């Protein structure tokens, strides 16, 4: 079953204007409305949250709105700009999340994330990431993932939750309580349905089809079937401007894995030729497989650096063949370099003597396409005395940093995810413990190094202003070596609880 | 090749012939010596074979955290050239500590695999690539089939593969007794450090047990832990030898 994300941007036009105006924009608490023409009347087209709280709705004539709400800020709507903006956003999401992304006009996007969510850590983290990214850019957003476009669209707009994952078997029950407006029907039908006494999707779906079709045409049944997944609905992805793209149509639909691999092998050299003409390499490569039943399967591979190597790209694509569900057959294959970057030619031999270090970027790509990019990283030093903050993760092929950790103190091989409290007996203020009990085992300390005093980072958090820790490296009588610390300096109560914690284990 | 065989050209030709028959690419089969004569002399070829799979486990209480085993592997990896792939399921490596055995964070690429299957797949992929200095993976179960695949991948590319055997529960430790295709198998346990003339903790010491070596014999070594360049060393003659001995044999039995 496909998994479709609907991203709903309820305040897209007003948020966009505020974002564009920057510091000159009206404050968020000022009601803002956008005016435009509807037929021959000038009406309010969209309102922001503050205006909606006042009771203003789209469709109100301008004169009336101004009379009712004197402190309302009115600006000109820009529907064309909104639509172009959505398209740009769709392309951006196509780069980030999944190959199939389309504009769900006028105020949302729809993404087919089948088989792409694991690269973002699962469906829920993916949705959270999407909504947080939008919020960071100043746009209110809601995101719902469900089995069908219709269900995701309805729940994103009329559901209560801002972020929701609808499991495959819950589509029907999740939709039942939503109003019929959620079904993407034309407004005459929406206005006509209440005369039959139905206002929710559940009762509507239970009604006999024939009278409905007679009265309203085939739309109602079609939208219901689309929402419940009984009828397919193709998402036509947005295309980046003028991408390198090659395609192949099949007179006879294909389905076998070997056949798909064979045609991948034929398409990739053509694509690389196209890239070569532009001096580019791919960072993201999408293979779209149009099936005879009007569904599109997609494979995406990403590379850490621009690549134009036929063998390597073929291999990356072929590794993903098993994820394709060919259904009744594939009639068209399209290979698109959805993100291409200029290839910078690198000098391969830097000197006559030094041996060139092997290039591992192809291995990184292969692994990243298996476990996800965020599961592949290096550690880089961060300037912090607190051990748990002294490192950060950087991409595996990030430029090498010049800084390094200071080496004056030994550091444990294993750092516990969080310090574990231990019972210990020690002389204050700066003696190591005589013994301690960790995970039920009492260990007598034979020798110790320390203390190494570490202070809180008051510039990050006010509460850390007075905090201190004293770290000791201790060895017990059996030779095991631990990293213990006392929260506090051993004299002043405000520096910490004076309790002991185990933070690491030495090899 | 050791000095001994160099003197006997007949023996060497014969070895080359056997190696050819076995299908190994002889050019790649080199070793990484520890630089400690006592250890190297017990290993066939005079060091840790490159293009092979090795297993390392922690001993005693350390098995759960395998801190010593991890440090031992990092020391070996530090002495290779090129990037090092370090595959884990649960990340608890403290990067600054690897730096202290000479394995720079710039060289180490971590893979955080979500399952044992992914670990083995990434392990094999890394070994097959051939451009890495070493591939280190923390695995809890290693079947004969899986280890044979890994060994073959290492043989074809000439990469050094090290499996840190690490388990969450003591009952899983039984799997470590099962035979695998790895070329050597080590167990590292911590020993008490030597008392210093001043208060403080001395250089870490390990009991290094070579439990299995293909074409070699088992051996035990007492070593001082890896230094800033990943080198092991044997401790100087111990004044209080009997005392130490009782301590570590008791620990090793536990």
XYZ file of C-alpha atoms in Angstrom:
761
model
C 0.000 0.000 0.000
C 1.172 3.493 -0.755
C 1.761 6.018 1.993
C 0.852 9.583 1.206
C 1.648 12.695 3.219
C -0.571 15.715 2.986
C 1.062 18.905 4.155
C -1.478 21.605 4.901
C -0.450 25.246 5.143
C -3.583 26.941 6.467
C -2.102 30.436 6.495
C 0.087 30.169 3.410
C -0.867 33.521 1.745
C -0.620 35.643 4.887
C 2.462 33.861 6.219
C 4.089 34.364 2.871
C 3.408 38.108 2.903
C 4.737 38.442 6.452
C 7.846 36.499 5.448
C 8.365 38.634 2.355
C 8.001 41.928 4.199
C 10.365 40.834 6.955
C 10.695 43.509 9.652
C 8.143 45.765 7.903
C 5.398 43.161 8.223
C 2.461 43.778 10.550
C 2.915 42.164 13.956
C 1.484 38.654 14.327
C -1.254 39.891 16.662
C -2.454 42.462 14.117
C -5.317 41.038 12.077
C -4.302 40.798 8.432
C -6.548 40.069 5.470
C -5.791 39.786 1.786
C -8.168 41.310 -0.704
C -8.866 40.175 -4.224
C -11.586 39.890 -6.858
C -14.213 37.219 -6.918
C -16.194 37.806 -10.087
C -16.920 41.523 -9.987
C -16.846 41.978 -6.241
C -13.840 42.837 -4.148
C -13.775 40.377 -1.276
C -11.466 39.049 1.387
C -9.595 36.063 -0.042
C -7.547 34.944 2.929
C -7.202 35.869 6.570
C -4.583 35.172 9.186
C -5.118 33.688 12.618
C -5.804 36.995 14.389
C -8.399 38.046 11.801
C -10.033 34.633 12.001
C -10.303 35.029 15.768
C -12.129 38.303 15.194
C -14.667 36.362 13.141
C -13.602 37.419 9.683
C -14.016 34.759 6.991
C -12.846 34.590 3.369
C -15.628 35.755 1.064
C -16.635 38.807 3.112
C -16.938 41.924 0.938
C -14.108 44.387 1.524
C -16.353 47.296 2.473
C -18.098 45.216 5.102
C -14.854 43.892 6.544
C -13.422 47.398 6.833
C -16.560 48.693 8.466
C -16.735 45.862 10.985
C -13.043 45.692 11.894
C -11.498 49.169 11.782
C -7.967 48.061 12.835
C -7.788 45.396 10.133
C -4.748 45.578 7.849
C -5.713 44.962 4.231
C -3.266 43.982 1.553
C -3.551 42.791 -2.006
C -3.657 39.070 -2.506
C -1.260 37.470 -4.944
C -2.749 34.109 -5.930
C -0.280 33.646 -8.770
C 2.651 34.248 -6.417
C 1.161 31.856 -3.887
C 0.928 29.128 -6.488
C 4.494 29.676 -7.709
C 5.666 29.694 -4.106
C 3.972 26.364 -3.501
C 5.684 24.935 -6.558
C 9.048 26.065 -5.284
C 8.264 24.567 -1.917
C 7.271 21.321 -3.618
C 10.633 21.180 -5.375
C 12.367 21.830 -2.110
C 10.499 18.968 -0.454
C 11.295 16.817 -3.435
C 14.967 17.375 -2.756
C 14.599 16.682 0.929
C 11.969 14.047 1.475
C 10.694 11.966 -1.427
C 10.755 11.923 -5.224
C 6.999 12.254 -5.780
C 5.747 15.621 -4.554
C 2.889 17.602 -6.036
C 1.158 20.880 -5.292
C -2.222 20.388 -3.629
C -3.594 23.805 -4.542
C -4.310 26.268 -3.100
C -2.753 25.684 0.312
C -0.840 22.452 0.564
C 1.430 19.815 -0.828
C 1.033 16.107 -1.282
C 3.959 13.701 -1.089
C 4.148 10.005 -1.854
C 6.586 8.825 0.810
C 6.268 5.098 0.205
C 9.625 3.581 1.007
C 11.218 6.931 1.754
C 10.313 7.384 5.418
C 13.040 5.121 6.792
C 15.615 7.545 5.446
C 14.191 10.148 7.797
C 13.916 7.864 10.810
C 10.321 6.690 10.317
C 7.025 8.342 9.526
C 6.468 10.293 12.719
C 9.962 11.847 12.848
C 9.639 12.657 9.161
C 6.352 14.531 9.686
C 7.734 16.304 12.739
C 10.772 17.335 10.763
C 8.591 18.693 7.952
C 6.358 20.688 10.275
C 9.315 22.004 12.298
C 11.144 23.066 9.182
C 8.087 24.972 8.022
C 7.611 26.507 11.460
C 11.264 27.535 11.469
C 10.689 29.377 8.219
C 7.629 31.094 9.686
C 4.835 28.992 8.215
C 2.141 27.239 10.185
C 1.791 23.681 8.919
C -0.040 20.432 9.575
C 1.049 17.081 8.219
C -0.772 13.775 8.095
C 0.331 10.522 6.538
C -2.279 8.005 5.419
C -2.828 5.368 2.756
C -4.431 7.679 0.221
C -4.215 11.247 -0.918
C -7.901 11.762 -0.109
C -7.612 10.528 3.472
C -4.424 12.434 4.196
C -5.871 15.600 2.642
C -9.072 15.364 4.694
C -7.325 14.626 7.992
C -4.749 17.352 7.543
C -7.494 19.940 7.043
C -10.264 18.718 9.291
C -8.442 16.454 11.780
C -7.649 17.710 15.238
C -3.947 16.789 15.336
C -1.246 18.849 13.673
C 0.884 15.773 13.092
C -0.752 12.387 12.674
C 0.149 8.978 11.362
C -2.911 7.015 10.241
C -2.160 3.288 10.226
C -3.233 1.318 7.149
C -6.166 -0.404 8.830
C -7.521 2.756 10.479
C -8.355 4.805 7.382
C -12.082 4.082 7.456
C -12.535 4.821 11.142
C -10.361 7.945 10.974
C -12.442 9.381 8.135
C -15.898 8.486 9.455
C -16.299 11.507 11.727
C -15.019 14.175 9.369
C -17.421 16.594 7.677
C -18.236 16.018 4.000
C -16.379 19.223 3.091
C -13.190 17.244 3.591
C -13.844 15.210 0.461
C -12.555 17.741 -2.116
C -15.976 18.016 -3.786
C -17.136 21.052 -5.766
C -19.099 23.528 -3.667
C -22.575 22.935 -5.266
C -22.389 19.322 -4.116
C -21.151 20.304 -0.656
C -24.095 22.691 -0.346
C -26.501 20.063 -1.649
C -25.511 17.196 0.626
C -27.005 18.598 3.876
C -30.425 18.598 2.212
C -30.123 14.805 2.265
C -29.354 14.946 5.957
C -25.731 13.848 5.779
C -22.935 15.982 7.078
C -20.284 13.362 7.961
C -18.273 11.086 5.702
C -19.234 7.899 7.563
C -22.995 8.114 6.887
C -22.342 9.334 3.359
C -20.202 6.298 2.579
C -22.941 4.032 3.907
C -25.618 5.486 1.587
C -26.636 3.635 -1.575
C -24.596 4.850 -4.523
C -27.135 4.936 -7.337
C -29.404 7.712 -6.009
C -26.346 9.793 -5.110
C -24.938 9.425 -8.620
C -28.294 10.285 -10.132
C -28.512 13.461 -8.142
C -24.932 14.730 -7.912
C -23.118 12.933 -10.721
C -20.187 10.517 -10.363
C -18.007 12.852 -8.280
C -19.200 11.789 -4.836
C -18.555 8.096 -5.405
C -15.203 8.823 -7.020
C -13.960 10.968 -4.153
C -15.159 8.422 -1.579
C -13.396 5.580 -3.399
C -10.256 7.642 -3.680
C -10.275 8.474 0.014
C -10.832 4.877 1.083
C -8.244 3.542 -1.346
C -10.608 1.623 -3.581
C -9.587 3.711 -6.554
C -6.093 4.808 -7.432
C -5.177 8.445 -7.714
C -2.003 9.434 -9.487
C 0.199 12.121 -8.019
C 1.959 13.905 -10.827
C 5.230 15.083 -9.317
C 6.556 18.573 -9.873
C 9.574 18.770 -12.095
C 12.633 20.840 -11.426
C 13.291 23.354 -14.139
C 14.879 21.603 -17.072
C 16.353 18.538 -15.397
C 18.488 15.973 -17.125
C 15.955 13.291 -17.821
C 15.813 10.149 -19.923
C 12.868 7.853 -20.411
C 11.835 4.694 -22.126
C 8.384 3.431 -23.092
C 7.617 -0.240 -23.294
C 5.219 -1.637 -25.854
C 4.849 -4.682 -23.663
C 4.756 -3.867 -19.904
C 7.727 -5.270 -18.023
C 7.856 -6.631 -14.477
C 10.737 -9.025 -13.843
C 13.612 -7.749 -11.730
C 16.187 -8.728 -14.369
C 14.320 -6.816 -17.049
C 14.148 -3.728 -14.871
C 17.876 -4.039 -14.169
C 18.560 -4.398 -17.876
C 16.739 -1.182 -18.724
C 18.317 0.672 -15.808
C 21.597 -0.359 -17.396
C 20.444 1.222 -20.642
C 19.089 4.453 -19.169
C 22.006 5.336 -16.893
C 24.611 5.777 -19.675
C 22.211 8.096 -21.522
C 21.708 10.136 -18.376
C 25.429 10.343 -17.716
C 25.949 11.509 -21.276
C 23.436 14.297 -20.688
C 25.147 15.236 -17.448
C 28.533 15.209 -19.113
C 27.349 17.780 -21.637
C 26.475 20.114 -18.792
C 29.499 19.283 -16.679
C 27.285 18.110 -13.847
C 27.026 15.164 -11.534
C 23.964 13.864 -9.685
C 23.314 14.236 -5.999
C 19.804 12.777 -6.205
C 18.596 10.414 -8.830
C 14.956 9.397 -9.161
C 13.696 6.489 -11.149
C 9.955 6.742 -11.746
C 8.207 3.610 -12.919
C 4.758 4.242 -14.358
C 2.613 1.156 -13.941
C -0.248 0.132 -16.186
C -2.708 0.652 -13.321
C -1.877 4.354 -13.186
C 0.295 4.194 -10.108
C 3.857 5.398 -10.019
C 6.576 3.547 -8.196
C 9.683 5.506 -7.382
C 13.222 4.730 -6.390
C 15.478 7.406 -5.086
C 19.189 7.195 -4.547
C 21.257 9.938 -3.054
C 24.961 10.478 -3.235
C 27.150 12.460 -0.903
C 29.074 14.116 -3.715
C 28.196 14.763 -7.366
C 28.593 11.521 -9.301
C 28.613 10.767 -13.021
C 29.916 7.237 -12.902
C 27.757 4.847 -14.955
C 28.762 1.737 -13.043
C 28.274 3.285 -9.658
C 24.868 4.787 -10.396
C 23.664 1.574 -12.022
C 24.725 -0.360 -8.960
C 23.019 2.036 -6.563
C 19.775 1.814 -8.518
C 19.919 -1.951 -8.952
C 20.292 -2.439 -5.202
C 16.844 -0.960 -4.778
C 15.035 -3.069 -7.355
C 13.647 -5.370 -4.701
C 11.618 -2.496 -3.272
C 9.686 -2.064 -6.522
C 6.229 -3.532 -6.752
C 5.651 -3.859 -10.504
C 1.949 -4.741 -10.156
C 0.564 -5.729 -13.539
C 3.556 -4.306 -15.333
C 5.528 -1.154 -15.951
C 4.950 0.689 -19.176
C 7.283 3.628 -18.807
C 10.532 4.258 -16.987
C 11.806 7.775 -16.376
C 15.197 8.496 -14.912
C 15.611 12.044 -13.624
C 18.622 13.718 -12.124
C 16.441 15.667 -9.695
C 19.391 17.310 -8.024
C 22.475 17.870 -10.095
C 25.522 19.850 -9.136
C 28.587 20.934 -11.035
C 31.358 18.360 -10.892
C 34.532 19.923 -9.711
C 37.469 18.173 -11.198
C 39.848 17.073 -8.548
C 43.496 16.434 -8.802
C 43.899 12.726 -8.280
C 47.620 12.486 -7.618
C 48.827 15.164 -5.250
C 52.465 14.276 -5.195
C 54.799 11.685 -6.558
C 55.542 10.136 -3.209
C 52.422 10.309 -1.080
C 50.024 7.467 -1.701
C 46.567 8.595 -2.641
C 44.059 7.699 0.031
C 41.303 5.541 -1.416
C 38.042 7.241 -2.317
C 35.271 5.852 -0.153
C 32.427 8.101 -1.291
C 30.835 5.294 -3.316
C 30.801 3.074 -0.225
C 29.256 5.898 1.777
C 26.484 6.223 -0.805
C 25.783 2.510 -0.805
C 25.591 2.396 2.975
C 23.551 5.588 3.220
C 20.972 4.206 0.831
C 20.687 1.166 3.071
C 20.647 2.596 6.585
C 19.765 6.245 5.946
C 21.999 9.276 5.811
C 21.610 10.249 9.435
C 22.879 6.846 10.574
C 26.201 7.480 8.885
C 28.402 10.085 10.534
C 31.677 11.106 12.054
C 32.286 12.779 15.379
C 33.718 16.260 15.466
C 34.996 18.140 18.489
C 32.865 20.817 20.111
C 34.453 23.201 22.514
C 32.854 22.206 25.759
C 34.167 20.891 29.051
C 31.102 18.779 29.628
C 31.856 15.355 28.157
C 28.359 14.783 26.784
C 28.557 18.062 24.873
C 32.139 17.789 23.709
C 31.292 16.096 20.427
C 28.771 16.416 17.633
C 27.869 14.351 14.617
C 28.862 15.564 11.185
C 28.138 13.982 7.798
C 30.562 11.216 6.887
C 32.101 13.180 4.042
C 32.049 16.599 5.689
C 35.247 18.596 5.292
C 37.796 17.600 7.884
C 37.925 19.896 10.843
C 41.237 21.169 12.080
C 40.371 21.275 15.770
C 40.825 18.303 18.004
C 40.088 17.300 21.545
C 42.630 18.286 24.173
C 44.697 15.332 25.302
C 45.788 16.143 28.829
C 43.201 13.950 30.527
C 42.444 10.327 29.779
C 38.946 9.760 28.431
C 36.873 6.579 28.816
C 36.231 4.271 25.872
C 32.539 4.037 26.605
C 30.467 6.981 27.711
C 27.172 6.032 29.307
C 24.180 7.596 27.576
C 23.336 9.318 30.827
C 25.340 9.336 34.062
C 24.167 6.626 36.460
C 23.896 7.528 40.138
C 26.102 5.426 42.409
C 26.347 5.211 46.159
C 29.795 6.230 47.202
C 31.751 7.119 50.267
C 34.312 9.854 49.942
C 36.035 12.460 52.030
C 35.056 15.995 51.130
C 35.982 18.202 49.421
C 38.370 16.721 46.879
C 39.093 13.097 47.662
C 38.115 10.224 45.372
C 35.598 7.748 46.778
C 36.866 4.910 48.973
C 34.287 2.573 47.525
C 31.134 2.783 45.445
C 28.156 0.623 44.584
C 27.187 0.475 40.909
C 24.429 -1.779 39.608
C 24.378 -3.653 42.878
C 28.090 -4.458 42.997
C 30.304 -2.927 45.627
C 33.714 -1.935 44.339
C 36.611 -0.896 46.487
C 38.716 1.812 44.941
C 42.405 0.947 44.803
C 43.758 4.060 43.182
C 42.398 7.188 41.550
C 43.321 10.213 39.478
C 41.635 13.538 39.858
C 39.752 15.640 40.427
C 39.249 17.260 37.045
C 36.855 20.099 37.672
C 34.309 20.900 35.003
C 32.009 23.899 35.173
C 28.521 24.403 33.794
C 28.063 26.515 30.717
C 26.318 29.595 32.059
C 26.207 31.191 28.618
C 23.872 28.440 27.487
C 21.647 28.100 30.489
C 21.275 30.346 33.534
C 20.792 27.376 35.830
C 24.262 26.133 34.988
C 25.916 29.268 36.326
C 26.955 27.696 39.606
C 27.179 24.051 38.588
C 30.446 22.163 38.877
C 31.500 18.531 38.555
C 34.610 16.818 39.839
C 35.677 13.906 37.653
C 37.844 11.071 38.970
C 39.344 8.176 37.110
C 39.313 5.288 39.560
C 40.502 1.707 39.458
C 38.927 -0.927 41.650
C 40.690 -3.891 43.200
C 39.909 -6.159 40.248
C 41.519 -3.723 37.816
C 38.406 -2.282 36.213
C 38.642 1.427 35.548
C 35.724 3.818 35.785
C 35.001 7.475 35.305
C 33.109 8.870 38.270
C 32.073 12.352 39.093
C 30.606 14.182 42.007
C 27.928 16.713 41.177
C 29.184 19.782 42.993
C 32.523 20.990 44.296
C 32.191 19.189 47.603
C 31.869 22.369 49.644
C 29.047 24.547 48.402
C 25.513 23.273 48.168
C 24.584 25.473 45.226
C 27.158 23.818 42.968
C 25.299 20.522 42.868
C 23.725 17.720 44.841
C 27.159 16.342 45.960
C 25.920 12.936 44.773
C 28.172 10.563 42.872
C 27.607 9.415 39.305
C 29.287 6.939 37.002
C 29.750 8.397 33.541
C 32.143 6.162 31.644
C 34.182 2.999 31.515
C 37.840 2.830 30.605
C 39.362 0.058 28.530
C 57.435 -13.617 5.158
C 59.606 -14.383 8.130
C 63.350 -14.706 7.977
C 63.109 -18.440 8.482
C 61.222 -19.161 5.290
C 63.242 -16.703 3.285
C 66.196 -19.014 3.804
C 64.316 -21.954 2.309
C 63.323 -21.078 -1.247
C 61.799 -24.512 -1.807
C 59.354 -24.045 1.028
C 58.367 -20.653 -0.215
C 57.638 -21.894 -3.750
C 55.523 -24.627 -2.282
C 53.578 -22.154 -0.148
C 53.020 -19.923 -3.152
C 51.772 -22.900 -5.131
C 49.319 -23.865 -2.399
C 48.147 -20.297 -2.063
C 47.561 -20.114 -5.808
C 45.597 -23.332 -5.686
C 43.475 -21.963 -2.862
C 42.710 -19.007 -5.050
C 44.147 -16.311 -2.833
C 45.672 -13.309 -4.384
C 49.080 -13.638 -2.836
C 50.102 -10.036 -3.401
C 47.559 -8.767 -0.946
C 48.209 -11.190 1.845
C 50.315 -9.125 4.135
C 50.263 -8.660 7.847
C 50.017 -5.829 10.332
C 52.604 -6.553 13.022
C 51.943 -5.513 16.602
C 55.562 -4.496 16.919
C 55.894 -6.673 20.003
C 58.153 -9.619 19.275
C 56.487 -11.970 21.750
C 53.076 -11.522 20.136
C 54.152 -11.346 16.517
C 56.184 -14.524 16.791
C 53.091 -16.455 17.822
C 51.066 -15.289 14.833
C 51.497 -16.951 11.448
C 53.079 -14.472 9.078
C 54.412 -12.411 11.949
C 51.410 -10.224 12.639
C 47.688 -9.746 12.310
C 46.725 -10.912 8.829
C 45.266 -8.209 6.607
C 42.565 -9.360 4.232
C 41.053 -11.429 7.002
C 38.388 -11.395 9.655
C 39.369 -11.266 13.309
C 37.236 -11.543 16.399
C 37.734 -9.731 19.670
C 35.684 -10.102 22.812
C 35.890 -8.541 26.209
C 36.517 -10.863 29.153
C 34.878 -10.996 32.557
C 32.688 -8.089 33.590
C 34.001 -6.068 30.707
C 32.162 -8.243 28.164
C 29.017 -6.123 28.458
C 30.785 -2.870 27.725
C 33.796 -4.314 25.933
C 35.647 -1.133 26.696
C 39.046 -2.837 26.652
C 38.150 -4.812 23.529
C 37.054 -1.597 21.823
C 40.248 0.165 22.779
C 42.303 -2.791 21.564
C 40.538 -2.717 18.170
C 40.901 1.045 17.933
C 44.615 0.625 18.530
C 44.853 -1.862 15.680
C 42.766 0.349 13.386
C 44.925 3.338 14.282
C 47.953 1.609 12.818
C 46.322 1.040 9.416
C 46.091 3.560 6.596
C 42.909 5.115 5.270
C 39.445 5.557 6.686
C 38.022 3.269 9.317
C 34.407 2.143 9.294
C 32.975 1.511 12.754
C 29.588 -0.214 12.775
C 27.471 -0.197 15.924
C 23.896 -0.871 16.881
C 23.972 1.246 20.014
C 26.351 4.155 19.928
C 28.409 4.472 23.104
C 31.877 5.030 21.711
C 33.347 8.153 23.262
C 35.214 9.720 20.370
C 37.914 11.553 22.380
C 39.088 8.199 23.763
C 39.807 6.796 20.308
C 41.921 9.850 19.735
C 44.003 8.768 22.718
C 45.045 5.528 21.043
C 45.875 7.399 17.877
C 42.666 6.822 15.919
C 41.638 10.272 14.801
C 37.968 11.205 14.612
C 38.567 12.418 11.066
C 39.360 8.892 9.978
C 36.494 7.148 11.708
C 33.119 6.886 10.005
C 30.356 5.432 12.144
C 27.412 3.452 10.857
C 24.549 3.127 13.280
C 22.665 0.098 11.997
C 19.243 -0.632 13.377
C 19.456 -4.408 13.272
C 21.916 -7.249 13.407
C 21.159 -7.990 9.755
C 22.069 -4.446 8.766
C 25.285 -4.654 10.774
C 26.407 -7.743 8.891
C 25.348 -6.317 5.523
C 27.232 -3.058 6.110
C 30.196 -5.022 7.474
C 30.383 -7.088 4.315
C 29.883 -4.054 2.088
C 32.717 -2.251 3.879
C 35.072 -5.208 3.573
C 34.206 -5.708 -0.068
C 35.012 -2.115 -0.930
C 38.711 -2.496 -0.248
C 39.524 1.180 0.194
C 39.221 1.215 3.965
C 41.990 0.787 6.471
C 39.879 -1.363 8.731
C 36.250 -2.244 9.274
C 35.220 -2.688 12.897
C 31.748 -3.961 13.751
C 30.099 -4.730 17.048
C 28.173 -7.967 16.570
C 26.501 -10.189 19.089
C 25.863 -13.263 16.961
C 28.139 -14.474 14.236
C 27.160 -17.658 12.463
C 29.544 -19.825 10.466
C 27.859 -18.738 7.232
C 28.003 -15.043 8.034
C 31.618 -15.195 9.143
C 32.579 -17.137 6.026
C 30.984 -14.475 3.825
C 32.854 -11.779 5.733
C 36.119 -13.694 5.543
C 35.691 -14.129 1.780
C 34.898 -10.446 1.305
C 37.992 -9.519 3.297
C 40.148 -11.971 1.369
C 39.101 -10.660 -2.028
C 39.662 -7.011 -1.186
C 42.525 -7.295 1.280
C 40.711 -5.294 3.967
C 41.130 -5.864 7.654
C 37.882 -6.819 9.380
C 37.479 -6.889 13.138
C 34.311 -8.137 14.804
C 33.919 -6.989 18.379
C 31.788 -9.682 19.944
C 29.461 -7.878 22.263
C 26.272 -9.084 23.836
C 23.628 -7.539 26.016
C 22.913 -10.586 28.188
C 25.366 -13.020 29.660
C 23.403 -15.944 28.125
C 24.270 -14.737 24.627
C 27.917 -15.245 25.469
C 27.520 -18.935 24.613
C 27.501 -17.941 20.946
C 31.133 -16.914 21.299
C 32.029 -20.580 21.789
C 30.669 -21.552 18.371
C 33.216 -21.997 15.594
C 33.490 -19.248 12.978
C 35.616 -18.681 9.924
C 37.628 -15.873 11.466
C 41.396 -16.149 11.281
C 42.145 -15.168 14.853
C 40.074 -14.808 17.938
C 41.098 -12.720 20.908
C 39.827 -12.038 24.380
C 40.840 -8.903 26.209
C 40.372 -8.570 29.963
C 41.450 -5.733 32.151
C 44.219 -6.292 34.698
C 45.045 -4.116 37.664
C 47.571 -1.470 36.736
C 50.972 -1.499 38.324
C 51.213 0.563 41.489
C 52.852 3.893 40.910
C 55.326 5.428 43.345
C 52.878 8.341 43.700
C 49.095 8.180 44.135
C 47.233 7.726 40.859
C 46.225 5.215 38.233
C 49.015 3.660 36.188
C 48.937 2.727 32.514
C 46.122 0.283 31.794
C 47.084 -3.347 31.512
C 45.296 -6.125 29.727
C 45.346 -9.867 29.643
C 45.344 -10.635 25.955
C 44.288 -14.171 25.164
C 44.751 -15.481 21.660
C 42.053 -18.126 21.833
C 42.300 -19.255 18.259
C 44.669 -18.624 15.402
C 44.414 -20.339 12.073
C 47.703 -22.145 11.447
C 48.928 -21.032 14.834
C 48.633 -21.809 18.504
C 46.827 -20.239 21.409
C 48.738 -17.936 23.669
C 48.303 -15.528 26.567
C 49.992 -12.202 26.898
C 50.045 -9.628 29.614
C 50.369 -6.296 27.920
C 50.242 -2.620 28.664
C 47.347 -0.973 26.855
C 47.661 0.905 23.597
C 49.640 4.133 23.761
C 48.962 7.353 21.874
C 49.847 5.694 18.574
C 47.955 2.453 19.149
C 51.029 0.415 20.088
C 50.960 -2.277 22.744
C 53.942 -3.073 24.854
C 54.968 -5.736 27.302
C 55.374 -4.539 30.853
C 58.824 -4.507 32.375
C 59.708 -7.428 34.609
C 57.446 -7.361 37.598
C 58.797 -7.324 41.061
C 55.640 -8.624 42.667
C 54.823 -11.155 39.982
C 53.214 -13.928 42.071
C 50.847 -11.488 43.653
C 49.652 -10.112 40.335
C 49.326 -13.563 38.914
C 46.876 -14.689 41.540
C 44.775 -11.598 41.026
C 44.316 -11.989 37.307
C 43.849 -15.738 37.219
C 41.088 -15.317 39.732
C 39.542 -12.655 37.569
C 39.914 -14.639 34.403
C 38.148 -17.570 35.968
C 35.266 -15.402 37.143
